[in-house]
């Protein structure tokens, strides 16, 4: 079966569903392969901590054969309770800054490393929409953090706009993979 370009639609028969579930657009596959290659070259295990992407980053990484040599685990922490229980995000951080914030993304990335065998991670928390936005935190706002193997944490804030839920999540997936690749270069 040929690869799809991002945003391309096709008619899906029941026999193709299983094959299509595991498919990502080509630029996502390239980014995932880049992350895996960098981690492999450096002997680094990686973890993901995802909220609005709901596991897409981990899925993109593990879609690539051989990923088990560098992917330790993925945390899907959609609720605040999950962020606290699984990643150790402090309740006070969530109370003071909210789930969609730089401090929360930072705590998620650090928590993913602390609660795994990974030495690098990427965290994503945002508002994919269509609802949930506010004037202060509009739909399309996403915070990313990546824990580097040397202990530093990188942060990026992106305002993708109200593109639609699928497009915000796709853009967040790509940004997360790019940031994780940068974190692996930061050794």
CSV table of C-alpha atoms in Angstrom, one decimal:
chain,number,residue,atom,x,y,z
A,1,UNK,CA,0.0,0.0,0.0
A,2,UNK,CA,1.3,3.5,-0.8
A,3,UNK,CA,2.0,6.0,1.9
A,4,UNK,CA,-0.4,8.9,2.4
A,5,UNK,CA,0.5,12.5,2.4
A,6,UNK,CA,-0.7,14.4,5.4
A,7,UNK,CA,-4.2,15.6,5.0
A,8,UNK,CA,-5.0,13.2,2.2
A,9,UNK,CA,-8.3,11.4,2.4
A,10,UNK,CA,-9.1,8.0,1.1
A,11,UNK,CA,-12.1,5.6,1.2
A,12,UNK,CA,-11.5,2.8,3.6
A,13,UNK,CA,-12.9,-0.7,3.3
A,14,UNK,CA,-13.0,-2.9,6.3
A,15,UNK,CA,-10.1,-5.0,5.1
A,16,UNK,CA,-7.8,-2.0,5.1
A,17,UNK,CA,-8.6,-0.7,8.6
A,18,UNK,CA,-5.8,-2.6,10.3
A,19,UNK,CA,-3.2,-1.5,7.8
A,20,UNK,CA,-4.3,2.2,8.0
A,21,UNK,CA,-4.3,2.3,11.8
A,22,UNK,CA,-0.5,2.0,11.8
A,23,UNK,CA,0.1,4.5,9.0
A,24,UNK,CA,1.6,8.0,9.5
A,25,UNK,CA,2.3,10.6,6.8
A,26,UNK,CA,5.8,10.4,5.4
A,27,UNK,CA,7.1,13.5,7.1
A,28,UNK,CA,6.1,12.1,10.5
A,29,UNK,CA,7.9,8.8,9.7
A,30,UNK,CA,11.0,10.7,8.7
A,31,UNK,CA,11.0,12.7,11.9
A,32,UNK,CA,10.4,9.5,14.0
A,33,UNK,CA,13.3,7.7,12.2
A,34,UNK,CA,15.5,10.7,12.9
A,35,UNK,CA,14.7,10.6,16.6
A,36,UNK,CA,15.3,6.9,16.8
A,37,UNK,CA,18.6,7.2,14.9
A,38,UNK,CA,19.8,9.9,17.2
A,39,UNK,CA,18.8,8.0,20.3
A,40,UNK,CA,20.4,4.9,19.0
A,41,UNK,CA,23.7,6.6,18.1
A,42,UNK,CA,23.9,8.1,21.6
A,43,UNK,CA,22.7,4.9,23.5
A,44,UNK,CA,19.8,6.9,25.0
A,45,UNK,CA,16.3,5.5,25.9
A,46,UNK,CA,13.4,7.9,25.3
A,47,UNK,CA,9.9,8.3,26.9
A,48,UNK,CA,6.9,10.4,26.0
A,49,UNK,CA,4.4,12.2,28.2
A,50,UNK,CA,1.4,13.2,26.2
A,51,UNK,CA,-1.8,14.9,26.9
A,52,UNK,CA,-3.5,16.5,23.9
A,53,UNK,CA,-1.8,14.1,21.5
A,54,UNK,CA,-3.1,11.1,23.3
A,55,UNK,CA,-0.2,8.8,22.5
A,56,UNK,CA,0.4,9.8,18.9
A,57,UNK,CA,4.1,10.5,19.5
A,58,UNK,CA,4.7,7.1,21.1
A,59,UNK,CA,2.7,5.5,18.3
A,60,UNK,CA,4.8,7.3,15.6
A,61,UNK,CA,8.0,6.2,17.3
A,62,UNK,CA,7.0,2.6,17.8
A,63,UNK,CA,5.6,2.3,14.2
A,64,UNK,CA,9.3,2.0,13.2
A,65,UNK,CA,10.8,-1.4,13.3
A,66,UNK,CA,13.6,-1.7,15.9
A,67,UNK,CA,12.2,1.1,18.0
A,68,UNK,CA,12.2,-1.1,21.1
A,69,UNK,CA,15.9,-0.6,21.4
A,70,UNK,CA,15.5,3.1,22.3
A,71,UNK,CA,11.8,3.7,23.3
A,72,UNK,CA,11.2,2.8,26.9
A,73,UNK,CA,7.6,3.9,27.3
A,74,UNK,CA,4.9,6.4,26.7
A,75,UNK,CA,2.6,8.0,29.3
A,76,UNK,CA,-0.8,9.3,28.2
A,77,UNK,CA,-1.8,11.7,30.9
A,78,UNK,CA,-4.9,13.3,29.7
A,79,UNK,CA,-6.3,14.2,33.1
A,80,UNK,CA,-4.6,16.3,35.8
A,81,UNK,CA,-4.9,13.3,38.1
A,82,UNK,CA,-2.9,11.2,35.6
A,83,UNK,CA,-0.3,13.9,35.3
A,84,UNK,CA,0.1,13.9,39.1
A,85,UNK,CA,-0.1,10.1,39.6
A,86,UNK,CA,2.0,8.9,36.6
A,87,UNK,CA,4.5,11.7,36.2
A,88,UNK,CA,4.6,13.3,39.6
A,89,UNK,CA,3.4,16.7,38.4
A,90,UNK,CA,2.9,18.8,41.6
A,91,UNK,CA,-0.7,19.6,42.3
A,92,UNK,CA,0.4,23.2,43.1
A,93,UNK,CA,1.9,23.5,39.6
A,94,UNK,CA,-1.4,22.6,38.1
A,95,UNK,CA,-3.3,24.9,40.5
A,96,UNK,CA,-1.0,27.9,39.9
A,97,UNK,CA,-0.5,27.5,36.1
A,98,UNK,CA,-3.0,25.1,34.8
A,99,UNK,CA,-2.5,21.9,32.7
A,100,UNK,CA,-1.6,23.9,29.6
A,101,UNK,CA,1.5,25.8,30.7
A,102,UNK,CA,5.3,25.8,30.5
A,103,UNK,CA,5.7,24.7,34.2
A,104,UNK,CA,3.4,21.7,33.6
A,105,UNK,CA,5.1,20.7,30.4
A,106,UNK,CA,8.5,21.0,32.2
A,107,UNK,CA,7.2,18.8,35.1
A,108,UNK,CA,5.8,16.3,32.6
A,109,UNK,CA,9.1,15.9,30.7
A,110,UNK,CA,11.1,15.7,34.0
A,111,UNK,CA,8.5,13.2,35.4
A,112,UNK,CA,8.7,11.0,32.3
A,113,UNK,CA,12.4,10.6,32.9
A,114,UNK,CA,12.1,10.1,36.7
A,115,UNK,CA,9.3,7.5,36.2
A,116,UNK,CA,11.0,5.4,33.5
A,117,UNK,CA,14.3,4.0,32.4
A,118,UNK,CA,14.7,6.8,29.8
A,119,UNK,CA,17.2,9.6,30.0
A,120,UNK,CA,15.4,11.8,27.4
A,121,UNK,CA,11.7,12.6,27.0
A,122,UNK,CA,9.2,14.8,25.3
A,123,UNK,CA,6.0,16.2,26.9
A,124,UNK,CA,3.0,17.8,25.2
A,125,UNK,CA,0.1,19.6,26.8
A,126,UNK,CA,-2.3,21.7,24.9
A,127,UNK,CA,-5.8,22.6,23.8
A,128,UNK,CA,-6.7,20.7,20.5
A,129,UNK,CA,-10.3,21.9,20.5
A,130,UNK,CA,-12.9,22.3,19.3
A,131,UNK,CA,-13.8,23.5,22.9
A,132,UNK,CA,-11.8,24.1,26.0
A,133,UNK,CA,-10.1,27.4,25.0
A,134,UNK,CA,-10.2,30.8,26.6
A,135,UNK,CA,-8.9,34.3,25.9
A,136,UNK,CA,-5.8,33.5,27.9
A,137,UNK,CA,-5.4,29.9,26.6
A,138,UNK,CA,-7.1,29.7,23.2
A,139,UNK,CA,-7.7,26.5,21.1
A,140,UNK,CA,-4.5,25.6,19.4
A,141,UNK,CA,-2.2,26.6,22.2
A,142,UNK,CA,0.3,23.8,23.0
A,143,UNK,CA,3.3,23.7,25.3
A,144,UNK,CA,6.2,21.3,24.6
A,145,UNK,CA,9.1,20.3,26.9
A,146,UNK,CA,11.9,17.9,26.3
A,147,UNK,CA,14.2,16.6,28.9
A,148,UNK,CA,17.8,16.3,27.5
A,149,UNK,CA,20.1,13.5,28.5
A,150,UNK,CA,22.3,16.1,30.3
A,151,UNK,CA,19.5,17.1,32.6
A,152,UNK,CA,18.4,20.4,30.9
A,153,UNK,CA,14.8,20.8,29.8
A,154,UNK,CA,13.9,22.6,26.6
A,155,UNK,CA,10.5,24.4,26.1
A,156,UNK,CA,8.6,25.6,23.1
A,157,UNK,CA,5.2,27.3,23.1
A,158,UNK,CA,3.2,27.1,19.9
A,159,UNK,CA,-0.1,28.8,19.0
A,160,UNK,CA,-1.3,26.7,16.0
A,161,UNK,CA,-4.7,28.5,15.9
A,162,UNK,CA,-8.1,27.0,15.7
A,163,UNK,CA,-7.2,24.7,12.8
A,164,UNK,CA,-9.5,21.9,13.9
A,165,UNK,CA,-8.7,19.1,16.4
A,166,UNK,CA,-7.0,16.8,13.9
A,167,UNK,CA,-4.7,19.5,12.5
A,168,UNK,CA,-3.7,20.8,15.9
A,169,UNK,CA,-2.8,17.2,17.0
A,170,UNK,CA,-0.9,16.6,13.8
A,171,UNK,CA,1.1,19.8,14.1
A,172,UNK,CA,1.8,19.0,17.8
A,173,UNK,CA,3.0,15.5,16.8
A,174,UNK,CA,5.5,17.0,14.4
A,175,UNK,CA,6.7,19.7,16.8
A,176,UNK,CA,7.2,17.1,19.5
A,177,UNK,CA,9.3,14.9,17.4
A,178,UNK,CA,11.4,17.9,16.2
A,179,UNK,CA,11.9,19.0,19.8
A,180,UNK,CA,12.9,15.5,21.0
A,181,UNK,CA,15.4,15.4,18.2
A,182,UNK,CA,16.9,18.7,19.4
A,183,UNK,CA,17.0,17.4,22.9
A,184,UNK,CA,19.0,14.4,21.7
A,185,UNK,CA,21.5,16.7,20.0
A,186,UNK,CA,21.9,18.7,23.2
A,187,UNK,CA,24.2,16.2,24.8
